[in-house]
PDB file of C-alpha atoms in Angstrom:
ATOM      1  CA  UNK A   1       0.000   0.000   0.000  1.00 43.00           C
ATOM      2  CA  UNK A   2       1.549   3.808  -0.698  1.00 44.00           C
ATOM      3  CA  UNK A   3       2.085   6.610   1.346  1.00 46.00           C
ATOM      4  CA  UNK A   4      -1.115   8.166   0.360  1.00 49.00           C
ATOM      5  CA  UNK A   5      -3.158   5.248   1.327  1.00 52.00           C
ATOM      6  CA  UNK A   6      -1.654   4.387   4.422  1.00 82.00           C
ATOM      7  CA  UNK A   7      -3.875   2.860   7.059  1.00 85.00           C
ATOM      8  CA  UNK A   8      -1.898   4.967   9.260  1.00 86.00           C
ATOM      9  CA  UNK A   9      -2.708   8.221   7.395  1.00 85.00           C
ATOM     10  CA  UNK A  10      -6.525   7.118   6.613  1.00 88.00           C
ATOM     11  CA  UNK A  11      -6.674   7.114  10.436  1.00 90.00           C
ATOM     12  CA  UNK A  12      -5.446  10.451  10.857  1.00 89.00           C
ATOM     13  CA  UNK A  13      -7.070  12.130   8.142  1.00 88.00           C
ATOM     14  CA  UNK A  14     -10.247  10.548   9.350  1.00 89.00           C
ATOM     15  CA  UNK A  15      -9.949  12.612  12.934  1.00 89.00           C
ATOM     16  CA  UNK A  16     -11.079  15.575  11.637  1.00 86.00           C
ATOM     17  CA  UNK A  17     -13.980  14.442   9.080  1.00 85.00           C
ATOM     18  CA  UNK A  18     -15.405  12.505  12.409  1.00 84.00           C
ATOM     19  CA  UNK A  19     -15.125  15.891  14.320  1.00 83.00           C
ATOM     20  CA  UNK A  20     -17.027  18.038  11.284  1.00 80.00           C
ATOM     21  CA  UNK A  21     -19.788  15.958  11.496  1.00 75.00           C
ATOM     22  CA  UNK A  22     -20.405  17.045  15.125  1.00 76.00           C
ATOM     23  CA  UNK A  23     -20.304  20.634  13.669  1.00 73.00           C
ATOM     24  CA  UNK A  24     -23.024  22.840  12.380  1.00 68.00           C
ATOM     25  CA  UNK A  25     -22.326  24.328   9.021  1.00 68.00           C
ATOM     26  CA  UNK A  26     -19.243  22.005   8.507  1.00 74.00           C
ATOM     27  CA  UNK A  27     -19.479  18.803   6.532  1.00 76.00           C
ATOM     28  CA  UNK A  28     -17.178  15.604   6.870  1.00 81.00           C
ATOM     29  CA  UNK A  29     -17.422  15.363   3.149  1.00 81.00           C
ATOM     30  CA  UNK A  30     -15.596  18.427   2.747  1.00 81.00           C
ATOM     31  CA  UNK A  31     -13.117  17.604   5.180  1.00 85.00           C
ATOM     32  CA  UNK A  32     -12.394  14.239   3.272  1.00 86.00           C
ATOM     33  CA  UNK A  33     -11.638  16.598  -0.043  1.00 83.00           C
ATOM     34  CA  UNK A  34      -9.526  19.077   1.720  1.00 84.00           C
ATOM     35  CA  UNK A  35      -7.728  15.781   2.794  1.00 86.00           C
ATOM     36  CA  UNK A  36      -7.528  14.236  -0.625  1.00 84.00           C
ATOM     37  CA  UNK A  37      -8.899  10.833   0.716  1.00 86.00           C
ATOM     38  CA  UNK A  38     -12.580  11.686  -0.535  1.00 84.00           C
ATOM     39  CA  UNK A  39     -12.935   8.924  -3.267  1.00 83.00           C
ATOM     40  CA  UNK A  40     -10.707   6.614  -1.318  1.00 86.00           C
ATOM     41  CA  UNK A  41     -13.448   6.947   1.222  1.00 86.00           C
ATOM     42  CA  UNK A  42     -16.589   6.574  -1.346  1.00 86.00           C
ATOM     43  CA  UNK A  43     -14.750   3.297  -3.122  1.00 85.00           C
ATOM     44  CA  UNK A  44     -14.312   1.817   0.356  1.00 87.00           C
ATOM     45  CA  UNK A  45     -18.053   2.036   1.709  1.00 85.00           C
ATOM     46  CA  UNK A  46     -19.281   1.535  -2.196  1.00 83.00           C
ATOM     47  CA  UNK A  47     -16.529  -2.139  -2.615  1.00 84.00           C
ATOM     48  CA  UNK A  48     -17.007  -2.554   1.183  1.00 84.00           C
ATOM     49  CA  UNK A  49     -13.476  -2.560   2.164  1.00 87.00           C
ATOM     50  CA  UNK A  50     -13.489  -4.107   5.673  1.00 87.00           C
ATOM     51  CA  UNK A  51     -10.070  -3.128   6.683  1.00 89.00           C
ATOM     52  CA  UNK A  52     -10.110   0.603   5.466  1.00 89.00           C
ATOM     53  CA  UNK A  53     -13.633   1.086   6.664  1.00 88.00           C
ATOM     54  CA  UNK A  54     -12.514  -0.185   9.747  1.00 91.00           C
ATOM     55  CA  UNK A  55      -9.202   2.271  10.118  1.00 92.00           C
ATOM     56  CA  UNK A  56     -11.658   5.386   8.835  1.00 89.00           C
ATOM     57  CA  UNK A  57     -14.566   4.653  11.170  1.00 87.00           C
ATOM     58  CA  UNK A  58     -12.068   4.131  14.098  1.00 92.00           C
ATOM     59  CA  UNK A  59     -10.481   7.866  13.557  1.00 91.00           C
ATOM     60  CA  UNK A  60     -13.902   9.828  12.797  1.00 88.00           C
ATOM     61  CA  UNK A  61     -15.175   7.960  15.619  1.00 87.00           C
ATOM     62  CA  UNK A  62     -12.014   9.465  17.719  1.00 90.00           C
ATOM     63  CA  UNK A  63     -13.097  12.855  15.948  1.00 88.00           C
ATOM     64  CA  UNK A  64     -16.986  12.582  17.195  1.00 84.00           C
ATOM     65  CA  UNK A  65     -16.295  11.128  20.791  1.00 83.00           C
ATOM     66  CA  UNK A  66     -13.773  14.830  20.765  1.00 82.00           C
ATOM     67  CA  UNK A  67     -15.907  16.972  19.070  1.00 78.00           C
ATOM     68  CA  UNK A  68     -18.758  15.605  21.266  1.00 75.00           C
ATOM     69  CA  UNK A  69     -17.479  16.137  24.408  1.00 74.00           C
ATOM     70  CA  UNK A  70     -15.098  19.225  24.137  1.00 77.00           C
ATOM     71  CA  UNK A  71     -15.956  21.698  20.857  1.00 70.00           C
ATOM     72  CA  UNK A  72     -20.199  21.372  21.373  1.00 66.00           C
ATOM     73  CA  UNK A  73     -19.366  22.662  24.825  1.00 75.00           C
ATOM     74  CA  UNK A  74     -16.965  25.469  23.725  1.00 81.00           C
ATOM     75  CA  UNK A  75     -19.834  26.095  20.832  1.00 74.00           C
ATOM     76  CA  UNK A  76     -22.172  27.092  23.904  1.00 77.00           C
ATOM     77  CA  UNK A  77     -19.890  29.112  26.053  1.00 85.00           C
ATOM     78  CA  UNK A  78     -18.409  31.117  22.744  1.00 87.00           C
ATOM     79  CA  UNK A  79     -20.490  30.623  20.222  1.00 85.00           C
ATOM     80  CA  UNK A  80     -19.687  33.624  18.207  1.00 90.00           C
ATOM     81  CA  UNK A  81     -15.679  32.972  18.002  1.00 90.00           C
ATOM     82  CA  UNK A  82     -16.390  29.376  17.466  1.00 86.00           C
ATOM     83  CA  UNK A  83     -18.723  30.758  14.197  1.00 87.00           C
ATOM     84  CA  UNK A  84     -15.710  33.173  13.205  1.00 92.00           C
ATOM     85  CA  UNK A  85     -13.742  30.084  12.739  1.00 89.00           C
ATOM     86  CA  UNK A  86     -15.957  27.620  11.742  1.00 85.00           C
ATOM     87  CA  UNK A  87     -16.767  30.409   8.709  1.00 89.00           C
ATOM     88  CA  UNK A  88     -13.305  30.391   8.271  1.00 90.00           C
ATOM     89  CA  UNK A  89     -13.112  26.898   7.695  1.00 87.00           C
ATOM     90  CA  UNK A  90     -16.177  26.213   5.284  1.00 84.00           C
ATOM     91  CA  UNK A  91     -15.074  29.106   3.156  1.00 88.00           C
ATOM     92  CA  UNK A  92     -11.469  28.432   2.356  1.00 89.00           C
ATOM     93  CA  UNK A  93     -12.441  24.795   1.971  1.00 84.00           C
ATOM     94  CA  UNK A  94     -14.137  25.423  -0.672  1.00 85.00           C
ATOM     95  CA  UNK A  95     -10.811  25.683  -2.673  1.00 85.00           C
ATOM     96  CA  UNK A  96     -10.635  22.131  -3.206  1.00 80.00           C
ATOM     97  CA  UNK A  97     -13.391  21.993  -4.975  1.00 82.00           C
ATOM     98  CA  UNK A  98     -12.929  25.005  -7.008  1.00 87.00           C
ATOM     99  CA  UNK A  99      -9.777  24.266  -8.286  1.00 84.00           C
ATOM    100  CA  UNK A 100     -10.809  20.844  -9.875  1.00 83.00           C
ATOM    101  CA  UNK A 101     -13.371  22.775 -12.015  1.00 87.00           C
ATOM    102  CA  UNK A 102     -11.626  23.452 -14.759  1.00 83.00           C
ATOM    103  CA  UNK A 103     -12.655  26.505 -17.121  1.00 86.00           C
ATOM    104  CA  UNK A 104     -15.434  28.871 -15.441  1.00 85.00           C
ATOM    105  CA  UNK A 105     -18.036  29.100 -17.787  1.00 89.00           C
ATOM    106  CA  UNK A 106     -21.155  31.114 -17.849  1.00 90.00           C
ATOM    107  CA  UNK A 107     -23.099  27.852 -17.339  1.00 91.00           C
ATOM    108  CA  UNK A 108     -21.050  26.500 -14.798  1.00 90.00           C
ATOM    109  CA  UNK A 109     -21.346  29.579 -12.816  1.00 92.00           C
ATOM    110  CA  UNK A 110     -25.072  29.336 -13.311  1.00 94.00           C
ATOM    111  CA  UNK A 111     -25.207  25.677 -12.017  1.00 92.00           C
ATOM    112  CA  UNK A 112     -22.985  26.588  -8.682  1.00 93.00           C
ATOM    113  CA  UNK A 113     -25.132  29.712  -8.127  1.00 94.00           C
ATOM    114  CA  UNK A 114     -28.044  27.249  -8.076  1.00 93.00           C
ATOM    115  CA  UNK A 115     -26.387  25.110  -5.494  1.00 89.00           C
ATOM    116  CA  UNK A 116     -25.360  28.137  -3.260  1.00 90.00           C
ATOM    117  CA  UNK A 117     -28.694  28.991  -3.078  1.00 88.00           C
ATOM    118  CA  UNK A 118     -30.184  25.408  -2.494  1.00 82.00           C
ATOM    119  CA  UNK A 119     -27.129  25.538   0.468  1.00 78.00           C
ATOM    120  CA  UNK A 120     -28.134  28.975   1.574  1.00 79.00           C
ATOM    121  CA  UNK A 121     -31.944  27.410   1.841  1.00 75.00           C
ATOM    122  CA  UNK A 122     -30.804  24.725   3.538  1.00 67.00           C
ATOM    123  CA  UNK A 123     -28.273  26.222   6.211  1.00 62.00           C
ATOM    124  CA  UNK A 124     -30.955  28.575   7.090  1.00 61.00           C
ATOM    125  CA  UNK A 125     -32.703  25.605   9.227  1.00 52.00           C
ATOM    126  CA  UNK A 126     -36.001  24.837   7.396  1.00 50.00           C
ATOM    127  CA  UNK A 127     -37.250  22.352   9.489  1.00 48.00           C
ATOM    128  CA  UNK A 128     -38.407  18.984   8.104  1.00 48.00           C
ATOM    129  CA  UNK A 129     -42.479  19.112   8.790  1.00 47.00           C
ATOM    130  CA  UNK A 130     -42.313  15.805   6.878  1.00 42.00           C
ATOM    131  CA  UNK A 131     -40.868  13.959   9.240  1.00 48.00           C
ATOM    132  CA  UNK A 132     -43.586  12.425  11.386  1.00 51.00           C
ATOM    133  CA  UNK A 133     -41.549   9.432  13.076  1.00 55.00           C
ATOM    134  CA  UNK A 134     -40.900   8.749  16.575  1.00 60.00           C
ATOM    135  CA  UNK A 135     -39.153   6.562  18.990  1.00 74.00           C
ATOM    136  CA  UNK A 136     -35.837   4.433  17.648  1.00 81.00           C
ATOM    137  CA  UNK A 137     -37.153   4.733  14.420  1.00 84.00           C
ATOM    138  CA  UNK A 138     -36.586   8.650  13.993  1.00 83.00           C
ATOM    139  CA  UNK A 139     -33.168   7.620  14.652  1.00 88.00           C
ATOM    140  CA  UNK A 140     -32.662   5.178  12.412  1.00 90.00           C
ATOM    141  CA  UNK A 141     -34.293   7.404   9.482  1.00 86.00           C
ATOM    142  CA  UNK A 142     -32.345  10.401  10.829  1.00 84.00           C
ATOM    143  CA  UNK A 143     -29.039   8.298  10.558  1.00 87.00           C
ATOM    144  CA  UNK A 144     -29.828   6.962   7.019  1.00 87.00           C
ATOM    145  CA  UNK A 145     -30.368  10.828   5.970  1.00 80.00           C
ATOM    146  CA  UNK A 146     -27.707  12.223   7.696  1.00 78.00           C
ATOM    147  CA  UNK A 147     -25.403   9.586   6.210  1.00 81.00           C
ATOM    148  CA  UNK A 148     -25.519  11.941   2.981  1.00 77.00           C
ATOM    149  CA  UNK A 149     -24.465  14.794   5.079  1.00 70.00           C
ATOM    150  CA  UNK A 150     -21.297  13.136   5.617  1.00 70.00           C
ATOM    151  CA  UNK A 151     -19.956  12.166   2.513  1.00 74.00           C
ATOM    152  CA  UNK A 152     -21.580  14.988   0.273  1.00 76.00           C
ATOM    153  CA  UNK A 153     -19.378  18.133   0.418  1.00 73.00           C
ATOM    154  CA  UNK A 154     -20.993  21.112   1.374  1.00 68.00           C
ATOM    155  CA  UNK A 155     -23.951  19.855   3.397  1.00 70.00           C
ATOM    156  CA  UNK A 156     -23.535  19.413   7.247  1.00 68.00           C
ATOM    157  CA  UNK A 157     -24.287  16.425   9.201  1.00 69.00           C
ATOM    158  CA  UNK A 158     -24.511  17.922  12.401  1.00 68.00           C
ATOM    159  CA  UNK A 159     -27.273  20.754  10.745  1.00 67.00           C
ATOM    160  CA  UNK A 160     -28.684  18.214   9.157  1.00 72.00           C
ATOM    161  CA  UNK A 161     -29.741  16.350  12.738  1.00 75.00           C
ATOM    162  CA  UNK A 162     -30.706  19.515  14.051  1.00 70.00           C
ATOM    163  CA  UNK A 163     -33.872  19.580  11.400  1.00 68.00           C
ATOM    164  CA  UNK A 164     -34.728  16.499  12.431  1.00 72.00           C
ATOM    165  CA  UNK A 165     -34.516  17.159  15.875  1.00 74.00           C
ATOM    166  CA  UNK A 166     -31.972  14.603  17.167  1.00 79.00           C
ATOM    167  CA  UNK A 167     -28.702  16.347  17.108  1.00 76.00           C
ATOM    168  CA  UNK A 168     -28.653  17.187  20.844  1.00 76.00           C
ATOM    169  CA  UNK A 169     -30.236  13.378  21.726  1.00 85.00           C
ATOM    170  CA  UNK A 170     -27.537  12.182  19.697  1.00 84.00           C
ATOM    171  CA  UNK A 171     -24.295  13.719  21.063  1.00 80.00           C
ATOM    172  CA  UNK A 172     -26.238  13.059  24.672  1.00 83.00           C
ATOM    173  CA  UNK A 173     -26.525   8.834  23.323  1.00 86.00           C
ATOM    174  CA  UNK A 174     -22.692   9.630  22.672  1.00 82.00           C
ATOM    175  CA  UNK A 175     -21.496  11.341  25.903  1.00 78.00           C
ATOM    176  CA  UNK A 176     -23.746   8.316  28.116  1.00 82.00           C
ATOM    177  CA  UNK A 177     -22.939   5.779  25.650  1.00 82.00           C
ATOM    178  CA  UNK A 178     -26.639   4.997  25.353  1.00 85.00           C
ATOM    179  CA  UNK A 179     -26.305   2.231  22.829  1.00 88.00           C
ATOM    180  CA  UNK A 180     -29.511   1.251  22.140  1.00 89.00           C
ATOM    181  CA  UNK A 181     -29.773   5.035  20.192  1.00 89.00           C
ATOM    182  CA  UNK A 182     -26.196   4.479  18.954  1.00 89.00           C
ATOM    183  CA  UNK A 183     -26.754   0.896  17.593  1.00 93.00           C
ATOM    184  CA  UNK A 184     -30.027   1.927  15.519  1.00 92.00           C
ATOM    185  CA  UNK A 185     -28.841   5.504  13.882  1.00 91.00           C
ATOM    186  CA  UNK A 186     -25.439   3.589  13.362  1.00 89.00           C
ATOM    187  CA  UNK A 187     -27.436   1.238  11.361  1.00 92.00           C
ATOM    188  CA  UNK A 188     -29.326   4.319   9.695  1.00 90.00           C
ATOM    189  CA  UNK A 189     -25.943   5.295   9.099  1.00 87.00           C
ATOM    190  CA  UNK A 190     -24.234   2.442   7.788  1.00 86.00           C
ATOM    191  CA  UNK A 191     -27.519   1.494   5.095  1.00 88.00           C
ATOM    192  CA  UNK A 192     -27.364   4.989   3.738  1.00 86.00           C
ATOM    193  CA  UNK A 193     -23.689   5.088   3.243  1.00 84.00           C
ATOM    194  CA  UNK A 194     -24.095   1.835   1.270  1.00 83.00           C
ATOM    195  CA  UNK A 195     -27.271   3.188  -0.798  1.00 82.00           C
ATOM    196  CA  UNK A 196     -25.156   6.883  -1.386  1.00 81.00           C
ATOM    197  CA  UNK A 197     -21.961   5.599  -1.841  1.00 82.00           C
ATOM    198  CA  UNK A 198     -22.709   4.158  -5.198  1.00 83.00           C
ATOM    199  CA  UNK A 199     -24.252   6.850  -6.950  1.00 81.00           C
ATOM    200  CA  UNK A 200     -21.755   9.569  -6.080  1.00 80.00           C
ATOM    201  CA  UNK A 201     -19.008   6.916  -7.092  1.00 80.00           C
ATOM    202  CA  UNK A 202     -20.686   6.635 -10.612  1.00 82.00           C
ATOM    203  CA  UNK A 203     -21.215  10.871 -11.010  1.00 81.00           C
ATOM    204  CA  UNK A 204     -17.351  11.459  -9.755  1.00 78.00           C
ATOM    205  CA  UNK A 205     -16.291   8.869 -12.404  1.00 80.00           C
ATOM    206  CA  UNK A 206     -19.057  10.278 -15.310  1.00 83.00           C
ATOM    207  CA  UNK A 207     -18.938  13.728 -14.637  1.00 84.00           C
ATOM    208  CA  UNK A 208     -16.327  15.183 -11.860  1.00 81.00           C
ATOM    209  CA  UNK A 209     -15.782  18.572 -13.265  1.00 87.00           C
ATOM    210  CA  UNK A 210     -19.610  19.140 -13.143  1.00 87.00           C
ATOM    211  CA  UNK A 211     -19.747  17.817  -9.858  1.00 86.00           C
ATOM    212  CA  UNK A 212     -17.087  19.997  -8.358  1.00 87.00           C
ATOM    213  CA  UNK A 213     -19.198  23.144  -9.769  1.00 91.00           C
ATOM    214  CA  UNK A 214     -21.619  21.819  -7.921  1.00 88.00           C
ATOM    215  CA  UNK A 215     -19.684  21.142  -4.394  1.00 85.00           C
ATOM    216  CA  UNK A 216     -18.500  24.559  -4.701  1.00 88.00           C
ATOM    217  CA  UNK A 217     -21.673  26.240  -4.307  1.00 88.00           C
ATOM    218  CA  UNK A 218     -22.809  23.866  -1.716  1.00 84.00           C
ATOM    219  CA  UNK A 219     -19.664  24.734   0.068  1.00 83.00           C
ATOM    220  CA  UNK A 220     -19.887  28.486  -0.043  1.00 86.00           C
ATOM    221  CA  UNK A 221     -23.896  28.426   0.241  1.00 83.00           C
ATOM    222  CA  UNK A 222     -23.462  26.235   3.661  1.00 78.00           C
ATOM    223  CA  UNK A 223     -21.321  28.911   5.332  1.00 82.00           C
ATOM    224  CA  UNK A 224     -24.191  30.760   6.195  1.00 80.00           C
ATOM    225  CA  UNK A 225     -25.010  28.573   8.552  1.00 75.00           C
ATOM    226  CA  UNK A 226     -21.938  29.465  10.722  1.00 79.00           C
ATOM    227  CA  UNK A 227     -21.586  33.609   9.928  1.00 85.00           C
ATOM    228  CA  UNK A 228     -21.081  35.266  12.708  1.00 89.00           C
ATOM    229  CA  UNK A 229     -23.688  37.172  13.539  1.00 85.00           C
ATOM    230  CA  UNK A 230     -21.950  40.436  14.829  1.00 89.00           C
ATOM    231  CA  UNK A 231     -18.663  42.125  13.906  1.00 89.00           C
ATOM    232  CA  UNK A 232     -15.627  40.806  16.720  1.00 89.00           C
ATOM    233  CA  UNK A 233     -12.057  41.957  16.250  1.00 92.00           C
ATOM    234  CA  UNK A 234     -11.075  38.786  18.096  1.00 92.00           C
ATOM    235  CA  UNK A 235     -13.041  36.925  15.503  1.00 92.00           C
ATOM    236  CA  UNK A 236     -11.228  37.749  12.777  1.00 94.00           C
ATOM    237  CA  UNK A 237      -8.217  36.178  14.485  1.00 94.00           C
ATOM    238  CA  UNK A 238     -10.863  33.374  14.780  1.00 92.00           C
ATOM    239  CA  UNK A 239     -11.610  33.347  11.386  1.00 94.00           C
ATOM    240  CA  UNK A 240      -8.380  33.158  10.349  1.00 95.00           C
ATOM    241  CA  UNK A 241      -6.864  30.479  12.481  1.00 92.00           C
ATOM    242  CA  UNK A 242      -9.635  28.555  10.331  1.00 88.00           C
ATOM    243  CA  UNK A 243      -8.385  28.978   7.252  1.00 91.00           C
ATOM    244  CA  UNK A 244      -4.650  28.541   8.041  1.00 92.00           C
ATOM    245  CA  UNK A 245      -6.148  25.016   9.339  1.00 88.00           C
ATOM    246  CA  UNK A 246      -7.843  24.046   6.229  1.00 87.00           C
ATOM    247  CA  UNK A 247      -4.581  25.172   4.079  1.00 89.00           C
ATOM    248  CA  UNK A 248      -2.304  23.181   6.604  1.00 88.00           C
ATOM    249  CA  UNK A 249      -4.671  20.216   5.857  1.00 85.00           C
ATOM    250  CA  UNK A 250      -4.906  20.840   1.987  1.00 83.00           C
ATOM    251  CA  UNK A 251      -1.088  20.706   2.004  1.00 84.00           C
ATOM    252  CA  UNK A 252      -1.333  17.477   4.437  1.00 81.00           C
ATOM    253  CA  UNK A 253      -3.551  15.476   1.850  1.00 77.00           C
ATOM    254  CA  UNK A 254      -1.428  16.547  -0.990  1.00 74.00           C
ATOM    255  CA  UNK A 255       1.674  15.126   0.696  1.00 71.00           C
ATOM    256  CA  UNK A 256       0.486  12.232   2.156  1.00 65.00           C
TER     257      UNK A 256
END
């Protein structure tokens, strides 16, 4: 196995995509780009790759037990900063995507413009009125939608949960180890990421470039989920402690 593909390395990179998904506004998917591991991580779930699944799932689930237990925490005490950085991060992550484009053209710009504003929609926190089910089985629904959220760019798991109501039961199933929660959204989870997997490994092989223009507005559009809602010198510093993070990353998954 190369450098690149590691197990070692998977399980690093794989820290932070667990952690995003505990994050409003920031998506695991996007982390896994920034990374360069993103279609190592589709052709695992899609082939079902027991051993790399294994080494990814063990380092985002490092990432959520952290992110559950330490940054939703810091999110309540400073949740402004935390937004100043978070924005940070979402924008400049968008990069990635942007750079894999190709030629701007009038209809590509059209297309991402679209997606920003289907982002934009969706960051806002529409709640789902649709969703009418109760008990372990909102869970289990819950984890099979949210399982998009984590391997599509630009969409956030963690906002995702919060329209259906079980982000805050969730990281609570986490932090008591409630497992009979855990077990059924993990199954949620896991059938979604098998159902997913497959047809975003078919449009990245059929039509990438299209599907970048398209990550890039989800990207940008899903920041607006984490701006900051008042001007904060300090949060500039915030901000921009994000985005030196995201380039460190970049440089990480380009070199490893």
């Amino acid at each position: 196995m190369s450098k690149k593909n590691s197990y070692l390395a998977l399980f690093f990179k794989s820290i932070p995509i667990g952690l995003a998904n505990t994050l409003p506004g920031v998506s695991g998917g996007t982390l896994a780009l920034v990374l360069n591991i993103y279609e190592t991580l589709i052709n695992a779930i899609k082939d079902i790759k027991v051993k790399k699944l294994f080494v990814i799932g063990l380092g985002a689930a490092a990432g959520v037990l952290f992110g559950s237990a330490v940054i939703t925490d810091l999110y309540q005490n400073q949740p402004l900063l935390v937004n100043y950085f978070l924005f940070g991060l979402v924008i400049t992550s968008a990069h990635s995507t942007y750079k894999k484009i190709g030629h701007l053209s009038f209809l590509k710009l059209l297309v991402m413009l679209l997606a920003f504003a289907f982002a934009l929609f969706f960051a806002r926190e529409i709640q789902f009125g649709f969703l009418n089910a109760e008990g372990l089985m909102l869970f289990f629904i819950a984890g099979f939608f949210g399982s998009v959220a984590m391997i599509l760019p630009g969409i956030s798991g963690g906002t995702l949960l919060i329209l259906m109501g079980v982000y805050h039961p969730v990281l609570k199933a986490i932090n008591n180890l409630d497992f009979a929660i855990l077990i059924v959204f993990g199954a949620g989870v896991a059938a979604g990421l098998l159902v997913f997997a497959w047809l975003f490994s078919y449009l990245l092989q059929k039509h990438q470039k299209e599907i970048m223009v398209v990550l890039t507005g989800l990207i940008l559009g899903s920041s607006a989920a984490v701006f900051p809602a008042r001007f904060n010198i300090v949060g500039l510093a915030a901000f921009a402690a994000g985005a030196v993070i995201i380039i460190i990353l970049e440089i990480i998954g380009q070199n490893t």
